[in-house]
Amino acid sequence: MSESPSALSLWLDRDFFETGAFLCSHDGKSITFAKGGASIPVDRFFPTLNPVFYLKDFYQESYLAYTPISVKEFSLEEIKAEFQYEKADHGPISNDDDIYEKDFELLKSAFKFNLKKVVLVSRENYENFEGEKTIRNLIHKAFSFGVGTPYGYWNKHYGVIGSTPELLYQVKNDVLTTFALAGTAKMGLEEELLKSEKDRIEHNLVIQDIQEKLTDYTTGLKIDETKIHPYKSIVHLKTDMVAKANPDLDFTALTNTMSPTAALGGYPKTASLQFLKNSNYGAKYPHRYFGSAFGLIKKDVKEFVVSIRNVQWEGKHLFIESGGGVVPDSVLLKEMDEIHLKRNTIRKHYL
């Protein structure tokens, strides 16, 4: 006798694969799926008690606001049972490493102009986005990755699915939780990473950036000691932070202030964003979601993650973007190694 379909299997339909989203909570206790509805561009969050997903533009204080028709929570067991991997071929087409190298040289000359850190990005492109099959495969991979927070959003033109190691913020019961995540090395080089002056400088700039940004939105900020945070075949420096959220917190303003973080944009924020907009990469890709904020506003919880460690798609091609923080002492070959390490971690698992 065959088993009855699960609640998730009965809920899934064509609407989900045309326009949908999902987000796992930071503590992993709830996984929210959504389908149907529409996305519209906005510059402020809606004053509604209904769940709304938001995807921020990296360069601008604007968002895609996705209001679904149906929202449900499902268990990890249901998700893993429903989304099974089906073999697919996504061969690489091209990459933008040559653009990265040009921007690196431009940046080295720009550090004398009040810049302390900028996160440069490269992209690799792949073929054969296959609609529902690809979305199912990527969801399977996001939830089988083993680390990070699975998340995803897509419509008829663009999509992103991944598992991010970085929480932008979570506000629950008036407590704001976040952390600094910057500094990267291969698994096995934890001690070297902890002692790396370049990575400590980069990481401390991120801590300083978060402290400054939270000043107008919280009180009583507590900062833990910096520790090693494993992520698949790589490790990061991580510093947990917690504070009391101010009453009547403006979450649009908070998200605009927090994103992009110094770990994904640079420091100071305004100067680093201006450099990135004017870079060769910014000229080629003036609209970007990688490194921005993706989150869910609900009545009881407001939670945003940083949109990294993902696979994105437009039309029939897929792409992986990877970034790394560049400071005055950075060396091009080492930065390219970090870009390739992050890219290959995602490519080997997802594609």
Tab-separated table of C-alpha atoms in Angstrom:
chain	number	residue	atom	x	y	z
A	1	MET	CA	0.000	0.000	0.000
A	2	SER	CA	1.508	3.358	-1.055
A	3	GLU	CA	2.073	6.157	1.455
A	4	SER	CA	-0.228	9.168	1.448
A	5	PRO	CA	1.286	12.381	0.022
A	6	SER	CA	2.833	14.683	2.613
A	7	ALA	CA	1.351	18.080	3.438
A	8	LEU	CA	4.232	19.704	1.543
A	9	SER	CA	3.684	17.542	-1.536
A	10	LEU	CA	-0.023	18.448	-1.573
A	11	TRP	CA	0.786	22.159	-1.138
A	12	LEU	CA	3.315	22.354	-3.982
A	13	ASP	CA	1.975	23.355	-7.386
A	14	ARG	CA	2.876	25.374	-10.472
A	15	ASP	CA	2.407	28.641	-8.565
A	16	PHE	CA	5.296	27.720	-6.254
A	17	PHE	CA	7.744	27.069	-9.080
A	18	GLU	CA	6.769	30.272	-10.900
A	19	THR	CA	6.921	32.588	-7.874
A	20	GLY	CA	8.013	31.385	-4.463
A	21	ALA	CA	10.279	31.826	-1.476
A	22	PHE	CA	11.517	30.111	1.651
A	23	LEU	CA	13.551	31.027	4.708
A	24	CYS	CA	14.821	28.947	7.598
A	25	SER	CA	14.955	30.756	10.923
A	26	HIS	CA	18.365	31.499	12.446
A	27	ASP	CA	17.811	28.899	15.179
A	28	GLY	CA	16.627	26.327	12.629
A	29	LYS	CA	13.328	25.746	14.441
A	30	SER	CA	11.003	27.077	11.735
A	31	ILE	CA	11.116	26.905	7.924
A	32	THR	CA	8.664	29.180	6.108
A	33	PHE	CA	7.627	28.437	2.513
A	34	ALA	CA	5.554	30.755	0.308
A	35	LYS	CA	3.970	30.591	-3.142
A	36	GLY	CA	1.933	32.607	-5.605
A	37	GLY	CA	1.272	36.308	-5.339
A	38	ALA	CA	3.489	39.000	-6.790
A	39	SER	CA	6.576	41.110	-6.172
A	40	ILE	CA	6.695	44.871	-6.531
A	41	PRO	CA	9.511	47.414	-6.055
A	42	VAL	CA	9.215	49.448	-2.840
A	43	ASP	CA	11.370	51.750	-0.752
A	44	ARG	CA	9.618	51.058	2.570
A	45	PHE	CA	8.292	47.923	4.264
A	46	PHE	CA	4.525	47.466	4.232
A	47	PRO	CA	2.567	48.293	7.429
A	48	THR	CA	0.897	44.885	7.496
A	49	LEU	CA	0.673	41.922	9.847
A	50	ASN	CA	0.727	39.493	6.909
A	51	PRO	CA	4.089	37.845	6.118
A	52	VAL	CA	6.099	39.680	3.454
A	53	PHE	CA	9.504	38.726	2.021
A	54	TYR	CA	11.964	41.466	1.029
A	55	LEU	CA	15.030	41.318	-1.221
A	56	LYS	CA	17.198	44.438	-1.099
A	57	ASP	CA	19.080	45.960	-4.005
A	58	PHE	CA	22.779	45.951	-3.111
A	59	TYR	CA	23.482	49.517	-4.228
A	60	GLN	CA	20.143	51.205	-3.501
A	61	GLU	CA	17.741	51.583	-0.574
A	62	SER	CA	15.035	49.767	-2.532
A	63	TYR	CA	13.495	46.308	-2.342
A	64	LEU	CA	11.518	43.677	-4.148
A	65	ALA	CA	8.577	43.115	-1.788
A	66	TYR	CA	7.027	39.689	-2.247
A	67	THR	CA	3.522	39.203	-0.842
A	68	PRO	CA	2.569	35.548	-1.334
A	69	ILE	CA	-0.900	34.066	-1.605
A	70	SER	CA	-0.059	31.100	0.629
A	71	VAL	CA	2.466	30.805	3.475
A	72	LYS	CA	3.114	27.619	5.447
A	73	GLU	CA	5.751	26.147	7.731
A	74	PHE	CA	7.146	22.685	7.016
A	75	SER	CA	9.539	20.398	8.849
A	76	LEU	CA	13.061	19.649	7.702
A	77	GLU	CA	12.099	15.995	7.355
A	78	GLU	CA	9.234	16.871	4.972
A	79	ILE	CA	11.506	19.105	2.902
A	80	LYS	CA	14.277	16.534	2.581
A	81	ALA	CA	11.779	13.836	1.607
A	82	GLU	CA	10.100	16.003	-1.038
A	83	PHE	CA	13.078	17.599	-2.779
A	84	GLN	CA	15.301	14.914	-4.261
A	85	TYR	CA	18.251	15.571	-6.560
A	86	GLU	CA	17.873	14.740	-10.251
A	87	LYS	CA	21.090	14.605	-12.273
A	88	ALA	CA	21.739	17.740	-14.320
A	89	ASP	CA	24.554	19.233	-16.392
A	90	HIS	CA	25.449	22.884	-15.764
A	91	GLY	CA	28.746	23.418	-17.539
A	92	PRO	CA	30.631	26.692	-16.937
A	93	ILE	CA	30.426	29.243	-19.748
A	94	SER	CA	32.591	32.160	-18.603
A	95	ASN	CA	33.795	34.147	-15.589
A	96	ASP	CA	34.689	37.725	-14.709
A	97	ASP	CA	38.041	37.129	-13.011
A	98	ASP	CA	39.742	39.515	-15.466
A	99	ILE	CA	37.384	42.286	-14.317
A	100	TYR	CA	38.172	41.444	-10.684
A	101	GLU	CA	41.905	41.877	-11.360
A	102	LYS	CA	41.343	45.292	-12.975
A	103	ASP	CA	39.196	46.443	-10.038
A	104	PHE	CA	41.807	45.189	-7.580
A	105	GLU	CA	44.463	47.405	-9.158
A	106	LEU	CA	42.095	50.396	-9.187
A	107	LEU	CA	41.284	49.806	-5.527
A	108	LYS	CA	44.918	49.664	-4.447
A	109	SER	CA	45.300	53.194	-5.798
A	110	ALA	CA	42.074	54.357	-4.130
A	111	PHE	CA	42.960	53.408	-0.551
A	112	LYS	CA	44.591	56.794	-0.004
A	113	PHE	CA	41.124	58.387	-0.320
A	114	ASN	CA	39.628	57.454	3.090
A	115	LEU	CA	38.907	53.829	2.107
A	116	LYS	CA	39.872	51.128	4.597
A	117	LYS	CA	38.222	48.044	3.081
A	118	VAL	CA	36.236	47.155	-0.047
A	119	VAL	CA	34.696	43.790	-0.950
A	120	LEU	CA	35.360	42.979	-4.610
A	121	VAL	CA	33.262	40.368	-6.405
A	122	SER	CA	33.681	38.028	-9.363
A	123	ARG	CA	31.092	35.915	-11.169
A	124	GLU	CA	31.092	32.589	-12.995
A	125	ASN	CA	28.282	31.743	-15.435
A	126	TYR	CA	26.738	28.320	-16.154
A	127	GLU	CA	24.284	26.934	-18.667
A	128	ASN	CA	20.952	25.094	-18.553
A	129	PHE	CA	18.495	26.543	-16.068
A	130	GLU	CA	15.634	24.034	-16.377
A	131	GLY	CA	12.755	25.565	-14.432
A	132	GLU	CA	11.119	23.310	-11.847
A	133	LYS	CA	13.848	20.669	-12.116
A	134	THR	CA	16.605	23.167	-11.300
A	135	ILE	CA	14.622	24.799	-8.479
A	136	ARG	CA	13.957	21.387	-6.919
A	137	ASN	CA	17.631	20.456	-7.188
A	138	LEU	CA	18.799	23.738	-5.637
A	139	ILE	CA	16.334	23.476	-2.741
A	140	HIS	CA	17.563	19.929	-2.111
A	141	LYS	CA	21.154	21.170	-2.116
A	142	ALA	CA	20.416	24.147	0.161
A	143	PHE	CA	18.888	21.904	2.828
A	144	SER	CA	21.537	19.180	2.491
A	145	PHE	CA	24.452	21.615	2.701
A	146	GLY	CA	24.810	20.934	6.415
A	147	VAL	CA	25.746	24.459	7.520
A	148	GLY	CA	24.286	27.928	7.182
A	149	THR	CA	20.711	29.165	6.836
A	150	PRO	CA	18.794	27.944	3.757
A	151	TYR	CA	16.886	30.647	1.867
A	152	GLY	CA	15.485	31.340	-1.586
A	153	TYR	CA	13.335	33.590	-3.721
A	154	TRP	CA	12.361	33.480	-7.408
A	155	ASN	CA	9.966	34.877	-9.965
A	156	LYS	CA	9.609	34.433	-13.736
A	157	HIS	CA	12.733	36.509	-14.440
A	158	TYR	CA	15.210	36.045	-11.581
A	159	GLY	CA	15.932	33.637	-8.766
A	160	VAL	CA	18.351	32.913	-5.930
A	161	ILE	CA	18.743	29.850	-3.685
A	162	GLY	CA	21.494	29.219	-1.165
A	163	SER	CA	22.526	28.617	2.417
A	164	THR	CA	24.128	31.674	3.978
A	165	PRO	CA	26.516	31.696	6.945
A	166	GLU	CA	25.633	35.310	7.724
A	167	LEU	CA	22.699	36.722	9.682
A	168	LEU	CA	22.059	40.428	9.111
A	169	TYR	CA	19.787	40.617	12.138
A	170	GLN	CA	16.936	38.927	13.944
A	171	VAL	CA	14.544	40.802	16.228
A	172	LYS	CA	12.372	38.689	18.507
A	173	ASN	CA	10.835	39.731	21.853
A	174	ASP	CA	12.656	43.094	21.575
A	175	VAL	CA	16.070	41.367	21.429
A	176	LEU	CA	18.269	42.016	18.395
A	177	THR	CA	20.772	39.317	17.469
A	178	THR	CA	23.520	39.679	14.887
A	179	PHE	CA	27.191	38.847	14.392
A	180	ALA	CA	30.339	39.900	12.572
A	181	LEU	CA	31.611	37.362	10.044
A	182	ALA	CA	34.796	38.185	8.131
A	183	GLY	CA	38.161	36.531	7.569
A	184	THR	CA	38.408	33.264	5.641
A	185	ALA	CA	40.741	30.273	5.420
A	186	LYS	CA	40.693	26.633	4.399
A	187	MET	CA	39.550	24.080	6.954
A	188	GLY	CA	42.593	23.020	8.964
A	189	LEU	CA	44.140	26.514	9.048
A	190	GLU	CA	42.135	27.751	12.040
A	191	GLU	CA	45.141	28.822	14.142
A	192	GLU	CA	46.688	30.670	11.211
A	193	LEU	CA	43.412	32.509	10.660
A	194	LEU	CA	43.161	33.545	14.311
A	195	LYS	CA	46.706	34.923	14.133
A	196	SER	CA	46.391	36.552	10.709
A	197	GLU	CA	46.889	40.317	11.063
A	198	LYS	CA	45.193	41.011	7.713
A	199	ASP	CA	42.101	38.970	8.651
A	200	ARG	CA	41.935	40.474	12.156
A	201	ILE	CA	42.023	43.987	10.706
A	202	GLU	CA	39.254	43.072	8.263
A	203	HIS	CA	37.172	41.401	10.983
A	204	ASN	CA	37.567	44.248	13.483
A	205	LEU	CA	36.387	46.729	10.859
A	206	VAL	CA	33.178	44.690	10.544
A	207	ILE	CA	32.679	44.721	14.339
A	208	GLN	CA	33.255	48.481	14.401
A	209	ASP	CA	30.843	48.952	11.497
A	210	ILE	CA	28.037	47.014	13.242
A	211	GLN	CA	28.588	48.898	16.506
A	212	GLU	CA	28.281	52.235	14.739
A	213	LYS	CA	25.213	51.191	12.728
A	214	LEU	CA	23.287	49.862	15.743
A	215	THR	CA	23.781	53.001	17.862
A	216	ASP	CA	20.462	54.595	16.822
A	217	TYR	CA	18.422	51.382	16.994
A	218	THR	CA	19.490	49.519	20.136
A	219	THR	CA	20.841	49.810	23.659
A	220	GLY	CA	23.107	47.632	25.787
A	221	LEU	CA	25.073	46.030	22.955
A	222	LYS	CA	27.095	43.006	24.133
A	223	ILE	CA	29.991	41.665	22.053
A	224	ASP	CA	31.357	38.149	22.558
A	225	GLU	CA	34.922	37.076	21.899
A	226	THR	CA	35.924	36.230	18.344
A	227	LYS	CA	35.829	32.526	17.493
A	228	ILE	CA	36.267	30.176	14.546
A	229	HIS	CA	33.091	29.437	12.580
A	230	PRO	CA	33.224	26.390	10.233
A	231	TYR	CA	31.404	26.496	6.890
A	232	LYS	CA	31.794	23.327	4.816
A	233	SER	CA	35.443	23.217	3.627
A	234	ILE	CA	36.292	26.720	4.879
A	235	VAL	CA	36.380	28.583	8.200
A	236	HIS	CA	35.593	32.187	9.168
A	237	LEU	CA	36.185	34.508	12.082
A	238	LYS	CA	32.896	35.150	13.898
A	239	THR	CA	31.893	37.477	16.748
A	240	ASP	CA	28.355	37.201	18.186
A	241	MET	CA	26.516	40.383	19.224
A	242	VAL	CA	23.218	40.961	21.031
A	243	ALA	CA	21.341	44.118	22.104
A	244	LYS	CA	17.929	45.392	23.214
A	245	ALA	CA	15.928	46.781	20.283
A	246	ASN	CA	14.459	50.257	20.723
A	247	PRO	CA	10.659	50.546	21.010
A	248	ASP	CA	8.848	51.305	17.711
A	249	LEU	CA	11.912	50.305	15.713
A	250	ASP	CA	11.803	51.364	12.042
A	251	PHE	CA	12.811	48.130	10.308
A	252	THR	CA	13.186	49.732	6.885
A	253	ALA	CA	15.686	52.212	8.308
A	254	LEU	CA	17.481	49.485	10.275
A	255	THR	CA	17.855	47.259	7.204
A	256	ASN	CA	19.029	50.160	5.032
A	257	THR	CA	21.599	51.066	7.658
A	258	MET	CA	22.833	47.513	8.232
A	259	SER	CA	23.021	46.456	4.560
A	260	PRO	CA	25.408	46.095	2.958
A	261	THR	CA	27.596	45.175	5.900
A	262	ALA	CA	31.304	45.943	5.992
A	263	ALA	CA	31.776	42.196	5.393
A	264	LEU	CA	30.063	42.508	1.987
A	265	GLY	CA	30.429	46.149	0.982
A	266	GLY	CA	33.334	47.729	2.788
A	267	TYR	CA	34.275	50.437	5.258
A	268	PRO	CA	33.374	53.254	5.436
A	269	LYS	CA	30.032	52.318	3.859
A	270	THR	CA	29.379	55.382	1.690
A	271	ALA	CA	32.893	55.557	0.233
A	272	SER	CA	33.120	51.808	-0.423
A	273	LEU	CA	29.698	51.698	-2.117
A	274	GLN	CA	30.680	54.616	-4.335
A	275	PHE	CA	33.834	52.786	-5.398
A	276	LEU	CA	31.871	49.617	-6.148
A	277	LYS	CA	29.246	51.479	-8.196
A	278	ASN	CA	32.001	53.032	-10.307
A	279	SER	CA	34.045	49.825	-10.642
A	280	ASN	CA	34.293	47.745	-13.824
A	281	TYR	CA	32.111	45.090	-12.196
A	282	GLY	CA	29.530	47.702	-11.165
A	283	ALA	CA	29.433	49.045	-14.718
A	284	LYS	CA	28.819	45.572	-16.164
A	285	TYR	CA	26.249	44.602	-13.496
A	286	PRO	CA	24.579	47.827	-12.240
A	287	HIS	CA	21.709	45.890	-10.595
A	288	ARG	CA	22.870	43.383	-8.014
A	289	TYR	CA	21.358	41.350	-5.177
A	290	PHE	CA	24.437	39.365	-4.111
A	291	GLY	CA	25.642	40.526	-0.714
A	292	SER	CA	22.408	42.382	0.010
A	293	ALA	CA	19.646	41.542	2.498
A	294	PHE	CA	16.896	38.955	2.147
A	295	GLY	CA	14.347	38.530	4.876
A	296	LEU	CA	10.874	37.961	6.210
A	297	ILE	CA	8.751	40.377	8.201
A	298	LYS	CA	6.146	38.606	10.344
A	299	LYS	CA	4.127	39.733	13.354
A	300	ASP	CA	6.348	38.048	15.952
A	301	VAL	CA	9.760	37.911	14.233
A	302	LYS	CA	11.716	40.126	11.861
A	303	GLU	CA	14.665	38.300	10.349
A	304	PHE	CA	17.107	39.135	7.542
A	305	VAL	CA	20.052	37.166	6.237
A	306	VAL	CA	22.881	38.256	3.954
A	307	SER	CA	22.342	36.946	0.427
A	308	ILE	CA	25.611	35.062	-0.180
A	309	ARG	CA	26.794	31.467	-0.822
A	310	ASN	CA	24.076	30.991	-3.390
A	311	VAL	CA	23.269	30.122	-6.984
A	312	GLN	CA	21.340	32.763	-8.941
A	313	TRP	CA	19.688	32.670	-12.329
A	314	GLU	CA	18.347	34.999	-15.003
A	315	GLY	CA	16.595	33.610	-18.058
A	316	LYS	CA	18.241	30.305	-18.988
A	317	HIS	CA	21.643	30.792	-17.377
A	318	LEU	CA	22.829	30.384	-13.801
A	319	PHE	CA	25.672	32.165	-12.036
A	320	ILE	CA	27.687	32.139	-8.821
A	321	GLU	CA	29.071	35.358	-7.356
A	322	SER	CA	31.870	35.302	-4.773
A	323	GLY	CA	33.514	38.156	-2.889
A	324	GLY	CA	36.363	38.866	-0.532
A	325	GLY	CA	37.441	41.835	1.572
A	326	VAL	CA	40.396	43.809	0.235
A	327	VAL	CA	42.458	46.019	2.560
A	328	PRO	CA	45.643	48.002	1.818
A	329	ASP	CA	47.900	45.012	2.613
A	330	SER	CA	45.979	42.530	0.440
A	331	VAL	CA	47.817	40.532	-2.225
A	332	LEU	CA	46.025	39.803	-5.516
A	333	LEU	CA	46.925	36.093	-5.741
A	334	LYS	CA	45.745	35.435	-2.191
A	335	GLU	CA	42.483	37.297	-2.811
A	336	MET	CA	41.876	35.338	-6.019
A	337	ASP	CA	42.510	32.121	-4.089
A	338	GLU	CA	39.801	33.145	-1.609
A	339	ILE	CA	37.357	33.958	-4.438
A	340	HIS	CA	37.980	30.555	-6.057
A	341	LEU	CA	37.754	28.733	-2.714
A	342	LYS	CA	34.301	30.194	-2.036
A	343	ARG	CA	33.126	29.704	-5.631
A	344	ASN	CA	34.288	26.101	-5.792
A	345	THR	CA	32.637	25.278	-2.457
A	346	ILE	CA	29.281	26.374	-3.897
A	347	ARG	CA	29.792	24.933	-7.386
A	348	LYS	CA	30.847	21.483	-6.177
A	349	HIS	CA	27.822	21.161	-3.919
A	350	TYR	CA	25.059	22.811	-5.947
A	351	LEU	CA	26.022	22.220	-9.577
